[in-house]
Amino acid sequence: MKRPALSVVVPCYNEAACLDVLHARISGAARAAVGEDYEIVLINDGSKDDSWPVMQRLAAADPHLVAINLSRNHGHQLALTAGLDLCAGEQILIIDADLQDPPELLTDMRATMAAQGADVVYAVRRKRAGETLFKKATAALFYRMLDRLTDTPIPLDTGDFRLMSRRALDALQSLPEQARFIRGMVAWVGFRQVPFPYDRAERHAGETHYPLGKMIALAFDAVTGFSTAPLRWASHIGLALTAASLLLIVYIAIGWLTGSAVQGWTSTMLVTVILGAVQMFVLGMIGEYLGRLYIESKRRPLYLVADVAGPVQGHARLGYSAHEGAKDPA
């Protein structure tokens, strides 16, 4: 199979208002970079608006476009995984559908990759237009907390916007875990990775699909997927409380031997509440990791494809595609 020179992979959720402009801008950027030797892979992640009909219309008019319709909403990281699994390009550009990351940077990113012999060119945000102070502050806190906690160095102020070589993508797709944090997994596979500074624009239309709740969930996936630090904290807290308990026992024994009455209902309840809270925290951390082990042990496919429109050249290695299953009479 002759691979296209470039695949542009775009996970989409309720992005019908952006898709026509997105398609036009990505097509223009791809042609400027590689001529006609490219494909655009749009993944509909269970959108509730008209995203899938718009994708079908665009795919019918453009032979470069592949539209993938997942069976339900799988979440951004698994939708992106599906697109990466089913794309076929020698180079792969990952970009979101909201056009905050300009596709016109593709040519410069490819030039950086060639000049530095890199396998990954990751975009680093210098400015974040159109975002609230709270969003910027929590994002900055998230990246710096992640850098402190994870065992794998993950570049600060980066999202999933990046250009990858085929060998880097193949290495990434060899990682089968369910709880996926793509930017951390790309950092983990290694190879030569270089930064590409840029200014992030405002959304073209609509509202962000990463509210605070989803950001917190992503942070949990990142920390538990790349670090055992919370478990170490739990053990350290346990040791500290054990030492404190021994000191408390010594204090009580001295008071009993000297005839001093050990009084204080408030202090007793305070110790009880603190110990109970710490125990629940420790159990919660252990439970979080055990829950992830339970999910991983099921070995379920990472995504399910219901429909496709356009010429899909890749194969569902990490998921299941009803389109491929229909071709196999077995």
Coordinates of C-alpha atoms in Angstrom, one line a residue:
M1 CA 0.0 0.0 0.0
K2 CA 1.3 3.4 -1.0
R3 CA 0.9 5.7 2.0
P4 CA -0.1 9.3 1.5
A5 CA 2.6 11.8 2.4
L6 CA 0.3 13.4 5.1
S7 CA -2.6 12.5 7.3
V8 CA -4.5 15.2 9.2
V9 CA -6.4 13.7 12.1
V10 CA -9.2 15.7 13.7
P11 CA -11.5 14.4 16.6
C12 CA -14.8 16.2 16.5
Y13 CA -17.6 16.5 19.0
N14 CA -20.6 18.9 18.2
E15 CA -18.5 20.8 15.7
A16 CA -21.0 21.2 12.9
A17 CA -20.6 25.0 12.9
C18 CA -16.8 24.6 12.3
L19 CA -16.6 21.8 9.8
D20 CA -16.9 23.7 6.5
V21 CA -14.3 26.3 7.5
L22 CA -12.1 23.6 9.1
H23 CA -12.2 21.5 5.9
A24 CA -11.3 24.5 3.7
R25 CA -8.4 25.6 5.9
I26 CA -6.9 22.1 6.4
S27 CA -7.2 21.4 2.7
G28 CA -5.5 24.6 1.8
A29 CA -2.7 24.0 4.3
A30 CA -2.2 20.4 3.2
R31 CA -2.0 21.3 -0.5
A32 CA 0.5 24.0 0.3
A33 CA 2.6 21.4 2.1
V34 CA 2.4 18.2 0.1
G35 CA 0.3 19.0 -3.0
E36 CA -2.5 16.4 -3.5
D37 CA -0.8 13.6 -1.6
Y38 CA -2.8 13.8 1.7
E39 CA -5.8 12.6 3.6
I40 CA -8.0 14.3 6.2
V41 CA -9.5 12.0 8.8
L42 CA -12.5 13.4 10.8
I43 CA -13.7 11.4 13.7
N44 CA -17.3 12.0 14.9
D45 CA -17.2 11.2 18.6
G46 CA -21.0 10.7 19.2
S47 CA -21.9 14.3 18.4
K48 CA -25.5 15.4 19.2
D49 CA -25.6 18.0 16.5
D50 CA -25.3 17.7 12.7
S51 CA -21.6 16.9 12.6
W52 CA -22.0 13.5 11.0
P53 CA -24.3 14.6 8.1
V54 CA -21.9 17.5 7.5
M55 CA -19.0 15.1 7.4
Q56 CA -20.8 12.8 5.0
R57 CA -21.5 15.7 2.7
L58 CA -17.9 16.8 2.8
A59 CA -16.6 13.2 2.2
A60 CA -18.9 12.8 -0.8
A61 CA -17.4 16.0 -2.4
D62 CA -13.7 15.5 -1.5
P63 CA -11.8 12.2 -2.2
H64 CA -9.1 13.3 0.3
L65 CA -11.5 13.2 3.2
V66 CA -12.3 10.2 5.4
A67 CA -15.1 10.5 7.9
I68 CA -15.4 8.0 10.8
N69 CA -18.5 7.8 12.9
L70 CA -18.0 6.2 16.3
S71 CA -20.8 4.1 17.8
R72 CA -21.1 6.5 20.8
N73 CA -19.2 9.2 22.6
H74 CA -15.9 7.7 23.6
G75 CA -14.2 10.9 24.7
H76 CA -11.6 13.0 23.0
Q77 CA -8.5 10.8 23.7
L78 CA -10.2 7.6 22.4
A79 CA -11.6 9.4 19.4
L80 CA -8.2 10.7 18.6
T81 CA -6.9 7.1 19.1
A82 CA -9.4 5.9 16.5
G83 CA -8.3 8.5 14.0
L84 CA -4.6 7.7 14.5
D85 CA -5.3 4.0 14.2
L86 CA -7.2 4.4 10.9
C87 CA -5.0 7.0 9.2
A88 CA -2.2 6.0 6.7
G89 CA 0.1 8.9 6.2
E90 CA 3.9 9.0 6.4
Q91 CA 3.5 12.2 8.5
I92 CA 0.5 12.8 10.8
L93 CA -0.8 16.1 12.0
I94 CA -3.0 16.0 15.1
I95 CA -5.3 19.1 15.4
D96 CA -8.6 19.9 17.1
A97 CA -11.7 20.9 15.2
D98 CA -12.2 24.3 16.9
L99 CA -9.5 26.0 14.9
Q100 CA -7.7 27.4 17.9
D101 CA -4.6 25.7 16.5
P102 CA -4.0 27.1 13.0
P103 CA -3.6 24.4 10.4
E104 CA -1.6 26.9 8.3
L105 CA 1.4 26.2 10.6
L106 CA 1.8 22.8 9.0
T107 CA 4.4 23.9 6.4
D108 CA 6.6 25.5 9.1
M109 CA 6.2 22.4 11.3
R110 CA 7.3 20.1 8.5
A111 CA 10.3 22.4 7.8
T112 CA 11.2 22.2 11.5
M113 CA 10.9 18.4 11.5
A114 CA 13.1 18.1 8.4
A115 CA 15.7 20.6 9.6
Q116 CA 16.1 19.0 13.0
G117 CA 15.7 15.4 12.0
A118 CA 12.8 15.0 14.5
D119 CA 10.1 12.4 14.8
V120 CA 7.7 14.7 16.7
V121 CA 7.2 18.5 16.5
Y122 CA 5.0 19.5 19.4
A123 CA 3.3 22.9 19.5
V124 CA 4.0 25.0 22.6
R125 CA 1.5 27.7 23.4
R126 CA 2.9 31.2 23.9
K127 CA -0.5 32.9 24.1
R128 CA -4.0 31.6 24.6
A129 CA -6.5 34.1 23.0
G130 CA -10.2 34.0 24.0
E131 CA -9.7 32.0 27.2
T132 CA -10.7 33.2 30.7
L133 CA -8.2 33.9 33.4
F134 CA -9.5 30.9 35.3
K135 CA -8.9 28.6 32.3
K136 CA -5.4 29.9 31.8
A137 CA -4.5 29.6 35.5
T138 CA -5.9 26.1 35.8
A139 CA -4.2 25.0 32.6
A140 CA -0.8 26.4 33.9
L141 CA -1.3 24.7 37.2
F142 CA -2.2 21.4 35.5
Y143 CA 0.9 21.3 33.4
R144 CA 3.2 22.2 36.2
M145 CA 1.6 19.8 38.6
L146 CA 1.9 17.1 36.0
D147 CA 5.6 17.9 35.4
R148 CA 6.2 17.5 39.2
L149 CA 4.3 14.2 39.6
T150 CA 4.9 12.2 36.5
D151 CA 7.9 9.9 35.9
T152 CA 8.0 10.8 32.2
P153 CA 8.9 14.4 31.4
I154 CA 6.0 16.0 29.6
P155 CA 6.5 19.4 27.9
L156 CA 4.8 22.4 29.5
D157 CA 1.9 24.2 27.8
T158 CA 1.4 21.7 25.1
G159 CA -1.8 20.0 23.9
D160 CA -2.3 17.4 21.3
F161 CA -1.5 19.7 18.4
R162 CA 1.7 18.1 16.9
L163 CA 3.2 16.6 13.8
M164 CA 4.5 13.0 14.0
S165 CA 6.4 10.7 11.8
R166 CA 5.0 7.3 10.9
R167 CA 7.5 5.4 13.1
A168 CA 6.7 7.5 16.1
L169 CA 2.9 6.9 15.5
D170 CA 3.5 3.2 15.2
A171 CA 5.3 3.2 18.5
L172 CA 2.5 5.1 20.1
Q173 CA -0.2 2.8 18.7
S174 CA 1.7 -0.2 20.2
L175 CA 0.6 1.1 23.7
P176 CA -2.8 -0.6 24.4
E177 CA -3.9 1.0 27.6
Q178 CA -7.5 2.1 28.0
A179 CA -7.0 5.3 30.0
R180 CA -5.1 7.3 27.4
F181 CA -3.3 10.6 27.8
I182 CA -1.9 11.0 24.3
R183 CA 0.5 13.8 24.9
G184 CA 2.1 11.9 27.8
M185 CA 2.2 8.7 25.8
V186 CA 3.9 10.5 22.9
A187 CA 6.5 11.8 25.3
W188 CA 7.0 8.3 26.7
V189 CA 7.8 6.7 23.3
G190 CA 10.8 9.0 22.9
F191 CA 12.6 9.5 19.6
R192 CA 13.7 13.1 18.8
Q193 CA 11.0 15.6 19.8
V194 CA 11.3 19.3 19.3
P195 CA 9.1 22.3 20.3
F196 CA 7.3 24.6 18.0
P197 CA 6.2 27.9 19.7
Y198 CA 2.9 29.5 18.5
D199 CA 0.1 31.7 19.5
R200 CA -3.2 30.0 20.1
A201 CA -6.3 31.6 18.5
E202 CA -9.9 31.8 19.8
R203 CA -12.4 29.1 18.9
H204 CA -14.0 29.6 15.5
A205 CA -17.5 28.8 16.8
G206 CA -19.2 27.2 19.7
E207 CA -18.0 26.6 23.3
T208 CA -15.2 24.5 24.7
H209 CA -15.9 20.8 25.2
Y210 CA -13.3 20.5 28.0
P211 CA -15.0 22.0 31.0
L212 CA -13.5 21.8 34.5
G213 CA -14.9 18.3 35.2
K214 CA -13.3 16.8 32.1
M215 CA -10.0 18.6 32.8
I216 CA -9.9 17.0 36.2
A217 CA -10.7 13.6 34.8
L218 CA -7.9 14.1 32.2
A219 CA -5.5 15.1 35.1
F220 CA -6.4 11.9 36.9
D221 CA -5.7 9.8 33.8
A222 CA -2.4 11.7 33.3
V223 CA -1.2 11.3 36.9
T224 CA -2.3 7.7 37.4
G225 CA -1.1 6.6 33.9
F226 CA 2.4 8.0 34.3
S227 CA 3.2 8.1 38.0
T228 CA 2.9 6.1 41.2
A229 CA 3.5 9.2 43.3
P230 CA 0.0 9.1 44.8
L231 CA 0.7 5.6 46.1
R232 CA 4.0 6.7 47.5
W233 CA 2.2 9.6 49.2
A234 CA -0.2 7.2 50.7
S235 CA 2.6 5.0 52.1
H236 CA 4.5 8.1 53.5
I237 CA 1.3 9.4 55.1
G238 CA 0.8 6.0 56.7
L239 CA 4.3 5.9 58.1
A240 CA 3.9 9.4 59.5
L241 CA 0.6 8.6 61.1
T242 CA 2.2 5.4 62.6
A243 CA 5.0 7.5 64.1
A244 CA 2.5 10.0 65.5
S245 CA 0.4 7.2 67.0
L246 CA 3.4 5.8 68.8
L247 CA 4.2 9.2 70.2
L248 CA 0.5 9.5 71.3
I249 CA 0.7 6.1 73.0
V250 CA 3.8 7.2 74.9
Y251 CA 2.1 10.4 76.0
I252 CA -1.0 8.5 77.2
A253 CA 1.2 6.0 79.1
I254 CA 3.2 8.8 80.8
G255 CA -0.1 10.5 81.8
W256 CA -1.4 7.2 83.2
L257 CA 1.8 6.5 85.2
T258 CA 1.9 10.0 86.7
G259 CA -1.7 10.0 87.5
S260 CA -2.5 12.9 85.2
A261 CA -6.0 12.6 83.7
V262 CA -6.2 12.5 79.9
Q263 CA -9.1 14.7 79.2
G264 CA -10.6 16.4 76.1
W265 CA -13.5 15.1 74.0
T266 CA -12.7 17.7 71.3
S267 CA -9.1 16.6 70.9
T268 CA -10.1 13.0 70.8
M269 CA -12.7 13.6 68.1
L270 CA -10.2 15.8 66.1
V271 CA -7.7 12.9 66.0
T272 CA -10.4 10.5 65.0
V273 CA -11.6 12.7 62.2
I274 CA -8.1 13.3 60.9
L275 CA -7.2 9.6 61.0
G276 CA -10.5 8.7 59.3
A277 CA -10.0 11.3 56.5
V278 CA -6.4 10.2 55.8
Q279 CA -7.5 6.5 55.7
M280 CA -10.2 7.3 53.2
F281 CA -7.7 9.3 51.1
V282 CA -5.3 6.4 51.1
L283 CA -8.0 3.9 50.3
G284 CA -9.3 6.2 47.5
M285 CA -5.8 6.3 45.9
I286 CA -5.4 2.6 46.1
G287 CA -9.0 2.1 44.7
E288 CA -8.2 4.4 41.8
Y289 CA -5.3 2.3 40.7
L290 CA -7.1 -0.9 41.3
G291 CA -10.1 0.3 39.3
R292 CA -7.8 1.1 36.4
L293 CA -6.2 -2.4 36.6
Y294 CA -9.7 -3.9 36.5
I295 CA -10.6 -1.9 33.4
E296 CA -7.3 -2.8 31.7
S297 CA -7.9 -6.5 32.5
K298 CA -11.0 -6.6 30.4
R299 CA -9.0 -6.0 27.2
R300 CA -12.0 -4.4 25.5
P301 CA -11.4 -2.6 22.2
L302 CA -10.6 1.1 22.7
Y303 CA -13.2 2.3 20.2
L304 CA -16.1 1.1 18.1
V305 CA -16.7 2.4 14.6
A306 CA -20.3 2.4 13.4
D307 CA -20.0 4.0 9.9
V308 CA -17.3 5.4 7.6
A309 CA -17.5 7.7 4.6
G310 CA -14.6 8.0 2.2
P311 CA -11.6 5.8 1.5
V312 CA -10.3 4.4 4.8
Q313 CA -6.8 3.1 4.3
G314 CA -5.9 2.2 7.8
H315 CA -7.0 -0.8 9.9
A316 CA -8.6 -1.0 13.3
R317 CA -5.8 -2.5 15.4
L318 CA -6.8 -1.1 18.7
G319 CA -10.6 -1.0 18.2
Y320 CA -13.4 -2.6 16.2
S321 CA -14.8 -1.3 12.9
A322 CA -18.2 -2.6 11.7
H323 CA -17.1 -1.4 8.2
E324 CA -14.2 -3.9 8.3
G325 CA -16.3 -6.6 9.9
A326 CA -18.8 -6.4 7.0
K327 CA -16.1 -7.2 4.5
D328 CA -15.1 -10.4 6.4
P329 CA -17.7 -13.2 5.9
A330 CA -16.1 -15.2 8.7

